[in-house]
CSV table of C-alpha atoms in Angstrom, one decimal:
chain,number,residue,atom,x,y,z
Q,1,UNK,CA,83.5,114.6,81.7
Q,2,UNK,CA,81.2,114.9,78.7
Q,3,UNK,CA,82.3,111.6,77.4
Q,4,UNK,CA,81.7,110.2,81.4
Q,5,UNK,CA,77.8,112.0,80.7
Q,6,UNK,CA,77.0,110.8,77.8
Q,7,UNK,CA,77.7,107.0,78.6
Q,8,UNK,CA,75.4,107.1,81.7
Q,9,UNK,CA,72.0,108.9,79.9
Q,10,UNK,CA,72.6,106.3,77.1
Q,11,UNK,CA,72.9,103.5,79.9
Q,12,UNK,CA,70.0,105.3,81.4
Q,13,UNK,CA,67.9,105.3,78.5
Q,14,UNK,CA,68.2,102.0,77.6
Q,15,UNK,CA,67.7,100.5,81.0
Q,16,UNK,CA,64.1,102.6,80.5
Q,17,UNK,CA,63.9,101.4,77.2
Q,18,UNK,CA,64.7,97.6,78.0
Q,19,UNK,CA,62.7,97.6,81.2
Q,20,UNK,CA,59.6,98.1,79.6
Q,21,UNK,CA,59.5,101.9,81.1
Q,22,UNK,CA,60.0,100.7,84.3
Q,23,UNK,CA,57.4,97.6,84.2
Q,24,UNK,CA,59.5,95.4,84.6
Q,25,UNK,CA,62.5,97.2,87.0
Q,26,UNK,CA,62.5,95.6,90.3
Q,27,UNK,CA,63.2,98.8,93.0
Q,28,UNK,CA,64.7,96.6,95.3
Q,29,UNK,CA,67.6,96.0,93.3
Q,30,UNK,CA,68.2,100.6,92.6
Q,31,UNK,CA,71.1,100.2,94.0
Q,32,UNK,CA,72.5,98.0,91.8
Q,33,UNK,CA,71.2,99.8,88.8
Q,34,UNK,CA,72.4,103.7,90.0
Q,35,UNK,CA,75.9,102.2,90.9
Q,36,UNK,CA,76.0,100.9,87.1
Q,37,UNK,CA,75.4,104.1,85.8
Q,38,UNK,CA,78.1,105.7,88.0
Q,39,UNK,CA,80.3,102.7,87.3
Q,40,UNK,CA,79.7,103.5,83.0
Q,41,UNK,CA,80.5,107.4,84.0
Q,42,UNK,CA,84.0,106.5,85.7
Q,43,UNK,CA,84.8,103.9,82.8
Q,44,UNK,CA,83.9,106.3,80.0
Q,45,UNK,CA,85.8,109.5,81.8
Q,46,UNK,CA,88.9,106.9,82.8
Q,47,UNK,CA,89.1,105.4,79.6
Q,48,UNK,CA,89.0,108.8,77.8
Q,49,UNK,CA,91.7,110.2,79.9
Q,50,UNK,CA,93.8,107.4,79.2
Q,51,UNK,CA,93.7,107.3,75.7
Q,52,UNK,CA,94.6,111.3,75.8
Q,53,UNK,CA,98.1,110.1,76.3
Q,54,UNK,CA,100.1,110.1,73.3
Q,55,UNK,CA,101.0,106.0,74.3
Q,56,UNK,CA,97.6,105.0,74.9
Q,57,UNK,CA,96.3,106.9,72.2
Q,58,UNK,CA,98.9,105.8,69.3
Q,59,UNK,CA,97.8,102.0,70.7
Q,60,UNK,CA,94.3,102.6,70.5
Q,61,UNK,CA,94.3,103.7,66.8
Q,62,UNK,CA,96.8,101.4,65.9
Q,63,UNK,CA,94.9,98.5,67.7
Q,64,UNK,CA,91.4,99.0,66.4
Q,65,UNK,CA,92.9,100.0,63.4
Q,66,UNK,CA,94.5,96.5,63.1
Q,67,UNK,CA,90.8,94.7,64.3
Q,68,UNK,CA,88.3,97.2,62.0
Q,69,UNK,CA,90.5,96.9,58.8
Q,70,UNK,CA,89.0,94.8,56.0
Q,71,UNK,CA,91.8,94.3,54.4
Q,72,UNK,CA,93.0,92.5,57.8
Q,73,UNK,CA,89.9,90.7,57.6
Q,74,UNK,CA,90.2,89.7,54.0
Q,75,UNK,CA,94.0,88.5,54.0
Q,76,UNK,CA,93.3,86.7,57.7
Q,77,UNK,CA,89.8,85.7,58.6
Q,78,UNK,CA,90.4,83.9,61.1
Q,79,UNK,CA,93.0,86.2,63.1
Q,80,UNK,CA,90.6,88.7,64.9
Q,81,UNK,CA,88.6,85.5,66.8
Q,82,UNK,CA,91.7,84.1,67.7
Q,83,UNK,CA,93.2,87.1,68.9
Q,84,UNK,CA,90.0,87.2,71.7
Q,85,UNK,CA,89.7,84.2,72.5
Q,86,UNK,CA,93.6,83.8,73.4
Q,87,UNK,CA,94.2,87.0,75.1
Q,88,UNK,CA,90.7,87.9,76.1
Q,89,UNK,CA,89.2,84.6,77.1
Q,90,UNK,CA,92.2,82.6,77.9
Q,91,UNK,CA,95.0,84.4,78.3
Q,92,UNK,CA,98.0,82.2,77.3
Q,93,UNK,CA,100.2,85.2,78.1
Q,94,UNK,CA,99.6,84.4,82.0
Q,95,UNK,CA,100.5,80.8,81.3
Q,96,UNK,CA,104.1,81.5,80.6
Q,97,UNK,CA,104.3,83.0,84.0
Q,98,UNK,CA,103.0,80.2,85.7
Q,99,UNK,CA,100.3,77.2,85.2
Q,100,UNK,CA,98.8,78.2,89.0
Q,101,UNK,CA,98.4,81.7,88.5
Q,102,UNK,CA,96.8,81.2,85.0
Q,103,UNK,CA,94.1,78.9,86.4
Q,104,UNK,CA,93.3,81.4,89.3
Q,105,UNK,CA,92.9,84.1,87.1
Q,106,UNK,CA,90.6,82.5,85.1
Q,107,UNK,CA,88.7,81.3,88.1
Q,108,UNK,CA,88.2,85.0,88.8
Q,109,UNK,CA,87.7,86.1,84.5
Q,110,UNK,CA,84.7,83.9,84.0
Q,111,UNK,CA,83.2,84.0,88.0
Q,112,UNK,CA,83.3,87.5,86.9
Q,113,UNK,CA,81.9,87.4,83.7
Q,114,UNK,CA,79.3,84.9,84.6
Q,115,UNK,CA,78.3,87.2,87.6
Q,116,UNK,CA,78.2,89.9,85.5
Q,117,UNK,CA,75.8,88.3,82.7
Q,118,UNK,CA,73.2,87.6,85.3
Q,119,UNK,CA,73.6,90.6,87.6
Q,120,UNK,CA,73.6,93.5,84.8
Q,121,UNK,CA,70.5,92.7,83.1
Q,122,UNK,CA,68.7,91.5,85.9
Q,123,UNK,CA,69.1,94.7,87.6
Q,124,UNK,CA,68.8,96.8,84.7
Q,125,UNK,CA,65.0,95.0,84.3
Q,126,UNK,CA,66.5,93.6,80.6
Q,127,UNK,CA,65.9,90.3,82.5
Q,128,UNK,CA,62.7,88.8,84.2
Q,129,UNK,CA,61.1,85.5,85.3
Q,130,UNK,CA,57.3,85.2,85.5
Q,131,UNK,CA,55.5,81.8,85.9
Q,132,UNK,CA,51.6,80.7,85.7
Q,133,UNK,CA,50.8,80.4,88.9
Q,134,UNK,CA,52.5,81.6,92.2
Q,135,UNK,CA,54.2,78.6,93.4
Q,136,UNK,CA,55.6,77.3,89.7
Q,137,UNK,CA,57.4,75.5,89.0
Q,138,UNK,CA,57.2,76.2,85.4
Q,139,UNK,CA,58.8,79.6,84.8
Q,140,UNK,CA,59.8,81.7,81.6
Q,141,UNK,CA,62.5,83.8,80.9
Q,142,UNK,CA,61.7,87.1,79.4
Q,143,UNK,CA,64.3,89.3,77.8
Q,144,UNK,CA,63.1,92.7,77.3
Q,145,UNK,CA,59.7,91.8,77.8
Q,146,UNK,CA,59.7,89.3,75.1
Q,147,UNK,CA,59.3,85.5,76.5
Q,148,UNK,CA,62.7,83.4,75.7
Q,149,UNK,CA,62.2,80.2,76.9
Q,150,UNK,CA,60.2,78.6,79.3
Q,151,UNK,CA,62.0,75.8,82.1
Q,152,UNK,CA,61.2,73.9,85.0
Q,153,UNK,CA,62.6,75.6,88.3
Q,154,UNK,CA,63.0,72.0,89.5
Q,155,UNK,CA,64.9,71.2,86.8
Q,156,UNK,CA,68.5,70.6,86.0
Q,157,UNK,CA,68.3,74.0,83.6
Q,158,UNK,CA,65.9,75.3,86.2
Q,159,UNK,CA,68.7,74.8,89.0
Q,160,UNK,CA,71.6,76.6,87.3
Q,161,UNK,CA,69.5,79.5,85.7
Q,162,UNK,CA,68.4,79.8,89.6
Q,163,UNK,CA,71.7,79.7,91.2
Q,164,UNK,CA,74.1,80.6,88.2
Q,165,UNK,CA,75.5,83.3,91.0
Q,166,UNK,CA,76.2,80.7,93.2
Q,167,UNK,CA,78.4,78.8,91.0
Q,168,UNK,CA,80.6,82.7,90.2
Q,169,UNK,CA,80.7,82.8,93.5
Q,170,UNK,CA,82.5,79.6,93.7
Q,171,UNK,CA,84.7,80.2,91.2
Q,172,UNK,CA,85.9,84.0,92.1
Q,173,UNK,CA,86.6,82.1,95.3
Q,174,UNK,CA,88.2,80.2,94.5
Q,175,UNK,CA,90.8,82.3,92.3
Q,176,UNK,CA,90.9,85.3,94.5
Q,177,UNK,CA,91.6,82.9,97.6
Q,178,UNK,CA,95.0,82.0,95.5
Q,179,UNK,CA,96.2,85.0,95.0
Q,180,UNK,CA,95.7,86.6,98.6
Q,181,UNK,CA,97.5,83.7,99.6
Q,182,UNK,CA,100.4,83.9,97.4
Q,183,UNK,CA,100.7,87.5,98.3
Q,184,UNK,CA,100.8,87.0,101.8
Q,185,UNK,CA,103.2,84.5,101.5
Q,186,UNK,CA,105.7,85.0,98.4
Q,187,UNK,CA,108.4,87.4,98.8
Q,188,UNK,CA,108.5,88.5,95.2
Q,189,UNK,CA,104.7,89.0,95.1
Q,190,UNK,CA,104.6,91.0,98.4
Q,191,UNK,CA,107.4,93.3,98.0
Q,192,UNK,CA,106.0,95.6,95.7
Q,193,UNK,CA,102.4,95.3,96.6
Q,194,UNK,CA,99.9,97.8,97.7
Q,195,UNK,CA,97.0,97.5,100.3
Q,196,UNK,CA,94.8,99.7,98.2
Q,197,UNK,CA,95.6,98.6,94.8
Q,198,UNK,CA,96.5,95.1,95.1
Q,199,UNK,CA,94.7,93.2,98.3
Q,200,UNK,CA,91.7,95.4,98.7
Q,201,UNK,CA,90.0,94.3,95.1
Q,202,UNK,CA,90.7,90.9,96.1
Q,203,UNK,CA,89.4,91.4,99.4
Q,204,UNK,CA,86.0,93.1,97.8
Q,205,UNK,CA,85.6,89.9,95.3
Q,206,UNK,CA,86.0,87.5,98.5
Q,207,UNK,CA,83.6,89.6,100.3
Q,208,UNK,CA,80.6,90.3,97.8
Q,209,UNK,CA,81.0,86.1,97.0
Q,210,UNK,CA,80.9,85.3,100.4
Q,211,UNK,CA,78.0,87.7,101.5
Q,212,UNK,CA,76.0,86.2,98.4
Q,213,UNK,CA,76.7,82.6,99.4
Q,214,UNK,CA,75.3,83.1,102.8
Q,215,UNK,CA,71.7,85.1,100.9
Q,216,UNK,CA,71.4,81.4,99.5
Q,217,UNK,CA,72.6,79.4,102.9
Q,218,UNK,CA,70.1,81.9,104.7
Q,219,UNK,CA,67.1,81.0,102.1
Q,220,UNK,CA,67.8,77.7,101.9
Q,221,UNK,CA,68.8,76.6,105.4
Q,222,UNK,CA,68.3,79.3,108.1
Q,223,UNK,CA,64.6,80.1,106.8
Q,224,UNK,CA,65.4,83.4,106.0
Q,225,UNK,CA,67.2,84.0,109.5
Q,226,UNK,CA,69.3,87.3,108.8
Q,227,UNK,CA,68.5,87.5,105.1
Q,228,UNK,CA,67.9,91.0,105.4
Q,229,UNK,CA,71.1,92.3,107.1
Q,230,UNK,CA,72.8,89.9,104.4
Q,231,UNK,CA,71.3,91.5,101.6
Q,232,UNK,CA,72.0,95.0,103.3
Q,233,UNK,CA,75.6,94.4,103.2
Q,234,UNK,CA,75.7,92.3,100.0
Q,235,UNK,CA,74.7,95.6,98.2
Q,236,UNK,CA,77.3,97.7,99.9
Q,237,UNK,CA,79.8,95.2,98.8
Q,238,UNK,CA,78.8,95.2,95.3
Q,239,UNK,CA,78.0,99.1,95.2
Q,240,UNK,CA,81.4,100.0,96.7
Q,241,UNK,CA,83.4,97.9,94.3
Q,242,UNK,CA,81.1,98.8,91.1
Q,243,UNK,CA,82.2,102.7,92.5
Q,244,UNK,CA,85.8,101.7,93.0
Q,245,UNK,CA,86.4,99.9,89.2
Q,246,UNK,CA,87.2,102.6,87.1
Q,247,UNK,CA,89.7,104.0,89.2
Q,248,UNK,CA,91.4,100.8,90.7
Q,249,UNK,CA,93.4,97.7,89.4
Q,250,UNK,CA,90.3,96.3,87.8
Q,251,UNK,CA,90.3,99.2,85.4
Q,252,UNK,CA,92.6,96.7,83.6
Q,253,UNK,CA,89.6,95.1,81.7
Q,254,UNK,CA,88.7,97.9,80.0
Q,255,UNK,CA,92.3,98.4,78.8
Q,256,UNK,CA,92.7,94.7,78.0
Q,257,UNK,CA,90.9,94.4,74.3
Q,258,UNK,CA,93.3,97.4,73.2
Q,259,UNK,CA,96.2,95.1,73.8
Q,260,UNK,CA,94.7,92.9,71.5
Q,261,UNK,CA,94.2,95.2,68.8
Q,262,UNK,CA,97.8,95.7,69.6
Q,263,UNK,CA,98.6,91.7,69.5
Q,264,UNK,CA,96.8,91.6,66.0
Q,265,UNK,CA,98.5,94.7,64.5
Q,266,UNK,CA,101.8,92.8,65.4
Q,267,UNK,CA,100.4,89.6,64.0
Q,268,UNK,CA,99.1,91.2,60.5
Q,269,UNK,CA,101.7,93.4,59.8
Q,270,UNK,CA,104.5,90.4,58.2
Q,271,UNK,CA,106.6,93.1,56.8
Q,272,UNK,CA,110.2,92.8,57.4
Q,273,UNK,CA,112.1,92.0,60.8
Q,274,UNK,CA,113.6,94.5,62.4
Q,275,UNK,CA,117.2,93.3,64.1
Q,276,UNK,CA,119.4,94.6,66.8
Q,277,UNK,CA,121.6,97.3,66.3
Q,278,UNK,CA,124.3,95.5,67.9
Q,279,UNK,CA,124.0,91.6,67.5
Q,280,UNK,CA,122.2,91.1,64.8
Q,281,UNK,CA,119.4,89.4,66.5
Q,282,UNK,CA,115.2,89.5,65.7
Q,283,UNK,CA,113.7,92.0,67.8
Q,284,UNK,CA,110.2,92.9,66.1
Q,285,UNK,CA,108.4,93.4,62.8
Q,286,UNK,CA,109.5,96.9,61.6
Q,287,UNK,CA,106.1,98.5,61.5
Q,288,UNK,CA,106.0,97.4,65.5
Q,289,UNK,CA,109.3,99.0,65.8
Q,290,UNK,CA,108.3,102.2,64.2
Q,291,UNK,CA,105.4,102.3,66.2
Q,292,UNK,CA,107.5,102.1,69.4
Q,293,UNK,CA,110.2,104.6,68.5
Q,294,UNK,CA,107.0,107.4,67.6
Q,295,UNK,CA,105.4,106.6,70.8
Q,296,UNK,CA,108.6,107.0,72.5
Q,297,UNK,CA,109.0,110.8,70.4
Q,298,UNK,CA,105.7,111.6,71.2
Q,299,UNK,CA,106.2,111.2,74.7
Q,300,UNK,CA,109.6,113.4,74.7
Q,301,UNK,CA,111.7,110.6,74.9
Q,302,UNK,CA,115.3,110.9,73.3
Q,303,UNK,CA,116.3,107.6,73.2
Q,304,UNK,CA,114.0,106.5,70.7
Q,305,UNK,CA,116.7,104.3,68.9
Q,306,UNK,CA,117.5,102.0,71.7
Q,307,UNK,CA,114.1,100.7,70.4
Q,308,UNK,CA,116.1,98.8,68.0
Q,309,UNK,CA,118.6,97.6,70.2
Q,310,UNK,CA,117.4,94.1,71.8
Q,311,UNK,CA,117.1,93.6,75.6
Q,312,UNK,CA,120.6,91.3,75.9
Q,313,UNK,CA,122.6,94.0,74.4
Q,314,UNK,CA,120.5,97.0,76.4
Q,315,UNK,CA,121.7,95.2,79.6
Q,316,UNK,CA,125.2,94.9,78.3
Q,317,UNK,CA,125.1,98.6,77.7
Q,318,UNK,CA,123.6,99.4,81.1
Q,319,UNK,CA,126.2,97.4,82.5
Q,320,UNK,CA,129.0,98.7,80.7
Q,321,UNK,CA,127.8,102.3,81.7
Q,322,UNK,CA,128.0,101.0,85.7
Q,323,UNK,CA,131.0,100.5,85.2
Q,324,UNK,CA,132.3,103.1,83.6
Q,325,UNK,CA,130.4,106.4,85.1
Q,326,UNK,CA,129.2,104.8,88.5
Q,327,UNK,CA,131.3,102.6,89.6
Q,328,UNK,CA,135.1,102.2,88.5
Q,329,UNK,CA,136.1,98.9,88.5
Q,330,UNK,CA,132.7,97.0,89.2
């Protein structure tokens, strides 16, 4: 709870700070703003209580451990920026899975991240747009007060700084379209799924895109016909799900850069192989293993040397113990 506290006054104070004191805060867009700082309480008290566990916590240390050491740095420049962009930006993990679901998912990752680099600091006040004269076109972009770079609205750059929310839209669409789809229709997908955890943050991304969509068909084509009952629920789309982050599936991207720490603590650690038990066959690097089997002690877990057995034989054992205990003659 303290942790949860202290985020939001610091996201508070620098949304007073980058706003100019308020100057340059639009009121309209509150909403957005106080959901934010709820949304960097539930992170911050989510994110502590998961890394209170002696798993999480073991792969936190050992993970930023891994991505702060300048030895690591030293012996592999180059391994840290790699690590990111391959699990963070592009995630060749999914790939392996399947080519479909790893282009929908990143459909959704940069939608997201594109909607979120226009929506934060815009509502936070970190971003504004003044021009000279009231109907423009030329405009400037001012980042915490201090003019950027000045464009024509009519302009190609002018077009996609001015519907750069439209085009996340499109993509989160897009992505999130696929995957309600598939787990409507594949068996494997919908077996173990839940409403609340699996189709309702797909249904709030499909919503809040859609209801933003129609604030542009609205200005563009209706003349402002029903703008204002569109922006109404717009917000309540976008303030529910901000509320519901922390404490749903999507609390998954906060976990995520751990797991690379993880990934490069594997990948800088080239001490000796660890093999199976059993076979004889490459499981991990030893200093993973290790890792594993104290993670598995600190959780109370007696087992901690099947750690070194690898997954072929494990089956064979489970197997073998079916037979034997369970079921006679299987």
């Amino acid at each position: 709870m303290l942790v949860g506290i202290v985020t939001a006054l610091v996201l508070s104070a620098a949304i007073f700070l980058g706003s100019r004191g308020l100057h340059n805060f639009d009121s309209a867009l509150a909403p957005y703003a106080i959901a934010s700082v709820f949304l960097a309480f539930g992170i911050a008290y989510r994110y502590t209580v998961w890394i209170s566990s002696p798993g999480a916590r073991r792969l936190f240390r050992k993970g930023w451990g891994a991505a702060l050491s300048w030895q690591n740095l030293r012996r592999t420049p180059t391994a840290l920026p790699r690590m990111i962009a391959t699990y963070l930006g592009f995630q060749k993990f999914l790939g392996a899975r399947s080519r479909a679901r790893w282009a929908a998912h990143q459909l959704i990752f940069w939608g997201c991240l594109l909607a979120a680099a226009i929506t934060f600091p815009l509502t936070w006040g970190w971003f504004t747009f003044t021009a000279n004269t009231g109907a423009g076109p030329q405009y400037t972009m001012n980042i915490w007060g201090f003019p950027v770079v000045g464009f024509n609205a009519l302009s190609v750059l002018g077009w996609l700084l001015f519907h750069g929310l439209d085009i996340a839209a499109v993509l989160v669409i897009a992505g999130a379209t696929y995957f309600l789809i598939r787990r409507m229709r594949d068996r494997e997908a919908s077996t173990g799924q839940r409403f609340g955890y699996d189709l309702v943050p797909l249904l709030a991304l499909i919503i809040i895109s859609v209801t933003g969509l129609l604030l542009t068909f609205s200005s563009v084509a209706l003349h402002g016909g029903g703008y204002e009952f569109l922006a109404v629920l717009h917000m309540a789309a976008v303030v529910l799900t901000l509320l519901y982050l922390p404490f749903g599936k999507f609390f998954h991207i906060a976990q995520r850069p751990a797991a690379v720490g993880m990934q490069l603590f594997k990948y800088t650690e080239h001490g000796e192989i660890r093999r199976c038990r059993n076979c004889g066959e490459p499981i991990d690097t030893t200093a993973y293993v290790d890792n594993l089997r104290a993670t598995m002690r600190d959780l109370k877990l007696d087992f901690d040397a099947m750690a070194e057995v690898c997954p072929r034989c494990k089956r064979l054992r489970r197997g073998q113990a079916y037979r034997t205990t369970v079921k006679p003659g299987f």
